[in-house]
Amino acid sequence: MKMKKVRIRSAVPIYMAAAVWLIVGLVAPGMLLKAGTLIATILLSAGAYFAGTKIFKDKVVEVREPVSTGNVEIDKQIAESRKSLESLTVYDAKIPDPEISRQLERMHASGTAILDALERNPSQAQQVRRFMNYYLPTLSKIMANYVILNDSPAKGENIRAAMQSVENSLGMIADAFDKQLDSLYRDQAFDMDAEVTVLETVLKSEGLAGNRDFENKTQETGI
């Protein structure tokens, strides 16, 4: 996931400059036709704009750059999945339950990591296709309905049962997100382990590394 900084200019200085013209126009509309008044108004307007830029400074925010994996379909799925993930943050803010928040935060973190990994390696799209096309949008829909039920002024037996069902499932869903993330790195972990083993073998064969087991036993016995 690539982020870039964007500068957002405040519109207030423009409004302040325009306000000068409006005030002069309301107080002495005919005076604007005179050169002296016109120049004075221009100077006042410029001064108001300058003062506004000092008071209302530009904001610099980080925004996510558009996805570009080289595959338009995958880019679209990633963008839609990120929207579903962000919806979890919105629902989290509306639900005053620390345990639900904890599980939603887990899912958001794992989901973000999954999509970041997919951006780096689009060939893994097949592994997470069901995650993007079914798990995320379904979860978003479930939480949207949960918020509606939670906001209901009266909670009958059916509403309470439905909410309890969702609450009982969130931990399992969060675990599934974690496992999905772990599975993406499984092959990479195996490859790293194999490479480390080969490197150790080469180092030992060239006399550049000692026998680890022997060294450990020596340290344990104090010999």
mmCIF file of C-alpha atoms in Angstrom:
data_model
loop_
_atom_site.group_PDB
_atom_site.id
_atom_site.type_symbol
_atom_site.label_atom_id
_atom_site.label_comp_id
_atom_site.label_asym_id
_atom_site.label_seq_id
_atom_site.Cartn_x
_atom_site.Cartn_y
_atom_site.Cartn_z
ATOM 1 C CA MET A 1 0.000 0.000 0.000
ATOM 2 C CA LYS A 2 1.574 3.258 -1.123
ATOM 3 C CA MET A 3 0.709 6.522 0.538
ATOM 4 C CA LYS A 4 1.360 10.030 -0.711
ATOM 5 C CA LYS A 5 1.117 13.428 0.947
ATOM 6 C CA VAL A 6 -1.454 15.858 -0.405
ATOM 7 C CA ARG A 7 -1.656 19.528 0.512
ATOM 8 C CA ILE A 8 -5.190 20.806 1.058
ATOM 9 C CA ARG A 9 -5.563 24.568 0.868
ATOM 10 C CA SER A 10 -8.103 26.271 3.119
ATOM 11 C CA ALA A 11 -10.884 28.147 1.346
ATOM 12 C CA VAL A 12 -11.293 30.600 4.247
ATOM 13 C CA PRO A 13 -8.731 33.179 2.940
ATOM 14 C CA ILE A 14 -10.695 33.406 -0.317
ATOM 15 C CA TYR A 15 -13.910 33.963 1.621
ATOM 16 C CA MET A 16 -12.206 36.664 3.706
ATOM 17 C CA ALA A 17 -11.015 38.480 0.579
ATOM 18 C CA ALA A 18 -14.481 38.227 -0.975
ATOM 19 C CA ALA A 19 -16.041 39.518 2.243
ATOM 20 C CA VAL A 20 -14.100 42.786 1.876
ATOM 21 C CA TRP A 21 -15.678 43.405 -1.524
ATOM 22 C CA LEU A 22 -19.095 42.459 -0.191
ATOM 23 C CA ILE A 23 -18.847 44.825 2.764
ATOM 24 C CA VAL A 24 -17.641 47.739 0.637
ATOM 25 C CA GLY A 25 -20.342 47.012 -1.918
ATOM 26 C CA LEU A 26 -23.052 47.037 0.751
ATOM 27 C CA VAL A 27 -21.788 50.118 2.616
ATOM 28 C CA ALA A 28 -20.876 52.294 -0.344
ATOM 29 C CA PRO A 29 -21.752 50.617 -3.640
ATOM 30 C CA GLY A 30 -21.224 53.770 -5.670
ATOM 31 C CA MET A 31 -17.734 54.338 -4.251
ATOM 32 C CA LEU A 32 -16.391 51.220 -6.001
ATOM 33 C CA LEU A 33 -16.580 53.157 -9.258
ATOM 34 C CA LYS A 34 -13.994 55.617 -7.973
ATOM 35 C CA ALA A 35 -10.340 54.787 -8.540
ATOM 36 C CA GLY A 36 -9.260 55.545 -4.979
ATOM 37 C CA THR A 37 -11.927 53.367 -3.409
ATOM 38 C CA LEU A 38 -11.284 50.589 -5.917
ATOM 39 C CA ILE A 39 -7.543 50.546 -5.181
ATOM 40 C CA ALA A 40 -8.170 50.647 -1.436
ATOM 41 C CA THR A 41 -10.622 47.764 -1.710
ATOM 42 C CA ILE A 42 -8.117 45.736 -3.727
ATOM 43 C CA LEU A 43 -5.436 46.352 -1.102
ATOM 44 C CA LEU A 44 -7.789 45.488 1.761
ATOM 45 C CA SER A 45 -8.914 42.364 -0.024
ATOM 46 C CA ALA A 46 -5.327 41.280 -0.624
ATOM 47 C CA GLY A 47 -4.487 41.970 3.006
ATOM 48 C CA ALA A 48 -7.468 39.910 4.190
ATOM 49 C CA TYR A 49 -6.394 37.045 1.956
ATOM 50 C CA PHE A 50 -2.804 37.207 3.218
ATOM 51 C CA ALA A 51 -3.954 37.311 6.850
ATOM 52 C CA GLY A 52 -6.240 34.370 6.193
ATOM 53 C CA THR A 53 -3.384 32.260 4.836
ATOM 54 C CA LYS A 54 -1.441 32.911 8.053
ATOM 55 C CA ILE A 55 -4.339 32.031 10.322
ATOM 56 C CA PHE A 56 -5.845 29.145 8.359
ATOM 57 C CA LYS A 57 -2.808 27.191 7.192
ATOM 58 C CA ASP A 58 -2.823 24.454 4.566
ATOM 59 C CA LYS A 59 -3.297 20.920 5.783
ATOM 60 C CA VAL A 60 -1.053 18.071 4.667
ATOM 61 C CA VAL A 61 -2.724 14.671 4.737
ATOM 62 C CA GLU A 62 -1.672 11.227 3.614
ATOM 63 C CA VAL A 63 -3.896 9.503 1.082
ATOM 64 C CA ARG A 64 -3.658 6.079 -0.454
ATOM 65 C CA GLU A 65 -2.457 6.045 -4.027
ATOM 66 C CA PRO A 66 -4.686 4.255 -6.554
ATOM 67 C CA VAL A 67 -4.008 0.527 -6.753
ATOM 68 C CA SER A 68 -1.906 -0.465 -9.750
ATOM 69 C CA THR A 69 -0.929 -4.133 -9.903
ATOM 70 C CA GLY A 70 -1.031 -4.326 -13.682
ATOM 71 C CA ASN A 71 -4.316 -6.236 -13.579
ATOM 72 C CA VAL A 72 -7.413 -4.045 -13.819
ATOM 73 C CA GLU A 73 -9.741 -6.672 -12.337
ATOM 74 C CA ILE A 74 -7.494 -7.281 -9.318
ATOM 75 C CA ASP A 75 -7.085 -3.534 -8.816
ATOM 76 C CA LYS A 76 -10.868 -3.155 -8.746
ATOM 77 C CA GLN A 77 -11.293 -5.995 -6.243
ATOM 78 C CA ILE A 78 -8.618 -4.575 -3.954
ATOM 79 C CA ALA A 79 -10.221 -1.112 -4.045
ATOM 80 C CA GLU A 80 -13.664 -2.544 -3.224
ATOM 81 C CA SER A 81 -12.198 -4.694 -0.450
ATOM 82 C CA ARG A 82 -10.534 -1.672 1.121
ATOM 83 C CA LYS A 83 -13.906 0.085 1.170
ATOM 84 C CA SER A 84 -15.390 -2.893 2.998
ATOM 85 C CA LEU A 85 -12.524 -2.800 5.496
ATOM 86 C CA GLU A 86 -12.964 0.914 6.109
ATOM 87 C CA SER A 87 -16.667 0.330 6.756
ATOM 88 C CA LEU A 88 -15.644 -1.822 9.742
ATOM 89 C CA THR A 89 -13.973 1.236 11.257
ATOM 90 C CA VAL A 90 -17.170 3.234 10.770
ATOM 91 C CA TYR A 91 -19.300 0.545 12.428
ATOM 92 C CA ASP A 92 -16.764 0.166 15.229
ATOM 93 C CA ALA A 93 -17.194 3.847 16.111
ATOM 94 C CA LYS A 94 -20.954 3.317 16.422
ATOM 95 C CA ILE A 95 -20.765 0.288 18.734
ATOM 96 C CA PRO A 96 -19.741 1.024 22.359
ATOM 97 C CA ASP A 97 -18.559 -2.506 23.105
ATOM 98 C CA PRO A 98 -14.813 -2.987 23.776
ATOM 99 C CA GLU A 99 -14.810 -6.675 22.844
ATOM 100 C CA ILE A 100 -16.520 -6.047 19.518
ATOM 101 C CA SER A 101 -14.052 -3.218 18.889
ATOM 102 C CA ARG A 102 -11.132 -5.517 19.638
ATOM 103 C CA GLN A 103 -12.324 -8.137 17.151
ATOM 104 C CA LEU A 104 -13.099 -5.562 14.451
ATOM 105 C CA GLU A 105 -9.655 -4.014 14.902
ATOM 106 C CA ARG A 106 -8.089 -7.473 14.519
ATOM 107 C CA MET A 107 -10.010 -8.032 11.298
ATOM 108 C CA HIS A 108 -9.120 -4.590 9.971
ATOM 109 C CA ALA A 109 -5.412 -5.151 10.673
ATOM 110 C CA SER A 110 -5.330 -8.626 9.118
ATOM 111 C CA GLY A 111 -7.465 -7.567 6.163
ATOM 112 C CA THR A 112 -5.238 -4.570 5.455
ATOM 113 C CA ALA A 113 -2.130 -6.772 5.588
ATOM 114 C CA ILE A 114 -3.741 -9.269 3.194
ATOM 115 C CA LEU A 115 -4.568 -6.579 0.647
ATOM 116 C CA ASP A 116 -1.114 -5.021 1.005
ATOM 117 C CA ALA A 117 0.437 -8.430 0.315
ATOM 118 C CA LEU A 118 -1.788 -8.882 -2.726
ATOM 119 C CA GLU A 119 -0.740 -5.498 -4.105
ATOM 120 C CA ARG A 120 2.887 -6.586 -3.843
ATOM 121 C CA ASN A 121 2.214 -10.002 -5.323
ATOM 122 C CA PRO A 122 -0.922 -10.099 -7.542
ATOM 123 C CA SER A 123 -0.253 -13.763 -8.386
ATOM 124 C CA GLN A 124 -1.789 -14.587 -4.981
ATOM 125 C CA ALA A 125 -5.189 -13.296 -6.091
ATOM 126 C CA GLN A 126 -6.659 -16.775 -6.407
ATOM 127 C CA GLN A 127 -5.769 -17.537 -2.782
ATOM 128 C CA VAL A 128 -7.743 -14.568 -1.475
ATOM 129 C CA ARG A 129 -10.484 -14.320 -4.084
ATOM 130 C CA ARG A 130 -13.135 -15.731 -1.757
ATOM 131 C CA PHE A 131 -11.863 -13.487 1.037
ATOM 132 C CA MET A 132 -12.383 -10.408 -1.151
ATOM 133 C CA ASN A 133 -15.548 -11.446 -2.973
ATOM 134 C CA TYR A 134 -17.462 -13.054 -0.113
ATOM 135 C CA TYR A 135 -15.968 -12.785 3.382
ATOM 136 C CA LEU A 136 -15.379 -9.026 3.441
ATOM 137 C CA PRO A 137 -18.625 -7.804 1.825
ATOM 138 C CA THR A 138 -20.670 -10.286 3.869
ATOM 139 C CA LEU A 139 -19.025 -9.167 7.103
ATOM 140 C CA SER A 140 -19.635 -5.527 6.190
ATOM 141 C CA LYS A 141 -23.317 -6.282 5.571
ATOM 142 C CA ILE A 142 -23.618 -8.176 8.859
ATOM 143 C CA MET A 143 -22.090 -5.319 10.844
ATOM 144 C CA ALA A 144 -24.310 -2.773 9.089
ATOM 145 C CA ASN A 145 -27.377 -4.748 10.206
ATOM 146 C CA TYR A 146 -25.908 -5.143 13.698
ATOM 147 C CA VAL A 147 -25.598 -1.366 14.034
ATOM 148 C CA ILE A 148 -29.241 -0.974 13.008
ATOM 149 C CA LEU A 149 -30.324 -3.520 15.628
ATOM 150 C CA ASN A 150 -28.072 -1.960 18.257
ATOM 151 C CA ASP A 151 -29.640 1.447 17.635
ATOM 152 C CA SER A 152 -33.154 0.063 18.000
ATOM 153 C CA PRO A 153 -34.896 1.735 20.977
ATOM 154 C CA ALA A 154 -36.613 -1.520 21.910
ATOM 155 C CA LYS A 155 -34.805 -4.849 21.778
ATOM 156 C CA GLY A 156 -37.102 -7.815 21.802
ATOM 157 C CA GLU A 157 -36.117 -11.466 21.999
ATOM 158 C CA ASN A 158 -35.467 -11.812 18.263
ATOM 159 C CA ILE A 159 -33.239 -8.731 18.141
ATOM 160 C CA ARG A 160 -31.222 -9.815 21.174
ATOM 161 C CA ALA A 161 -30.789 -13.317 19.737
ATOM 162 C CA ALA A 162 -29.592 -11.953 16.385
ATOM 163 C CA MET A 163 -27.123 -9.590 18.066
ATOM 164 C CA GLN A 164 -25.815 -12.360 20.315
ATOM 165 C CA SER A 165 -25.266 -14.574 17.288
ATOM 166 C CA VAL A 166 -23.105 -11.910 15.659
ATOM 167 C CA GLU A 167 -21.166 -11.241 18.864
ATOM 168 C CA ASN A 168 -20.445 -14.955 19.325
ATOM 169 C CA SER A 169 -19.114 -15.248 15.766
ATOM 170 C CA LEU A 170 -16.759 -12.276 15.640
ATOM 171 C CA GLY A 171 -13.881 -14.046 17.384
ATOM 172 C CA MET A 172 -14.079 -16.963 14.961
ATOM 173 C CA ILE A 173 -14.191 -14.604 11.973
ATOM 174 C CA ALA A 174 -11.164 -12.685 13.274
ATOM 175 C CA ASP A 175 -9.274 -15.986 13.651
ATOM 176 C CA ALA A 176 -10.175 -16.853 10.051
ATOM 177 C CA PHE A 177 -8.773 -13.506 8.859
ATOM 178 C CA ASP A 178 -5.525 -14.206 10.725
ATOM 179 C CA LYS A 179 -5.272 -17.674 9.175
ATOM 180 C CA GLN A 180 -5.901 -16.250 5.702
ATOM 181 C CA LEU A 181 -3.024 -13.825 6.226
ATOM 182 C CA ASP A 182 -0.761 -16.563 7.554
ATOM 183 C CA SER A 183 -1.488 -18.780 4.551
ATOM 184 C CA LEU A 184 -0.262 -16.043 2.198
ATOM 185 C CA TYR A 185 3.160 -16.162 3.830
ATOM 186 C CA ARG A 186 3.327 -19.943 4.197
ATOM 187 C CA ASP A 187 5.227 -20.576 0.955
ATOM 188 C CA GLN A 188 7.523 -17.626 1.635
ATOM 189 C CA ALA A 189 8.264 -18.979 5.125
ATOM 190 C CA PHE A 190 9.072 -22.428 3.686
ATOM 191 C CA ASP A 191 11.369 -20.880 1.079
ATOM 192 C CA MET A 192 13.182 -18.825 3.716
ATOM 193 C CA ASP A 193 13.638 -21.866 5.935
ATOM 194 C CA ALA A 194 15.044 -23.867 3.019
ATOM 195 C CA GLU A 195 17.402 -21.052 2.054
ATOM 196 C CA VAL A 196 18.674 -20.749 5.642
ATOM 197 C CA THR A 197 19.304 -24.507 5.772
ATOM 198 C CA VAL A 198 21.223 -24.440 2.489
ATOM 199 C CA LEU A 199 23.251 -21.408 3.606
ATOM 200 C CA GLU A 200 24.178 -23.097 6.876
ATOM 201 C CA THR A 201 25.250 -26.241 4.994
ATOM 202 C CA VAL A 202 27.457 -24.243 2.621
ATOM 203 C CA LEU A 203 29.048 -22.261 5.457
ATOM 204 C CA LYS A 204 29.835 -25.445 7.375
ATOM 205 C CA SER A 205 31.246 -27.175 4.309
ATOM 206 C CA GLU A 206 33.611 -24.260 3.763
ATOM 207 C CA GLY A 207 34.652 -24.175 7.408
ATOM 208 C CA LEU A 208 33.051 -20.796 8.015
ATOM 209 C CA ALA A 209 30.605 -22.005 10.658
ATOM 210 C CA GLY A 210 30.974 -24.369 13.580
ATOM 211 C CA ASN A 211 28.701 -27.194 14.657
ATOM 212 C CA ARG A 212 25.797 -25.428 16.329
ATOM 213 C CA ASP A 213 24.606 -28.505 18.233
ATOM 214 C CA PHE A 214 28.114 -29.175 19.529
ATOM 215 C CA GLU A 215 28.546 -25.524 20.548
ATOM 216 C CA ASN A 216 25.208 -25.507 22.358
ATOM 217 C CA LYS A 217 26.034 -28.679 24.276
ATOM 218 C CA THR A 218 29.440 -27.226 25.190
ATOM 219 C CA GLN A 219 27.827 -24.083 26.558
ATOM 220 C CA GLU A 220 25.296 -26.098 28.555
ATOM 221 C CA THR A 221 27.927 -28.345 30.163
ATOM 222 C CA GLY A 222 30.407 -25.529 30.675
ATOM 223 C CA ILE A 223 33.194 -27.482 28.941
#
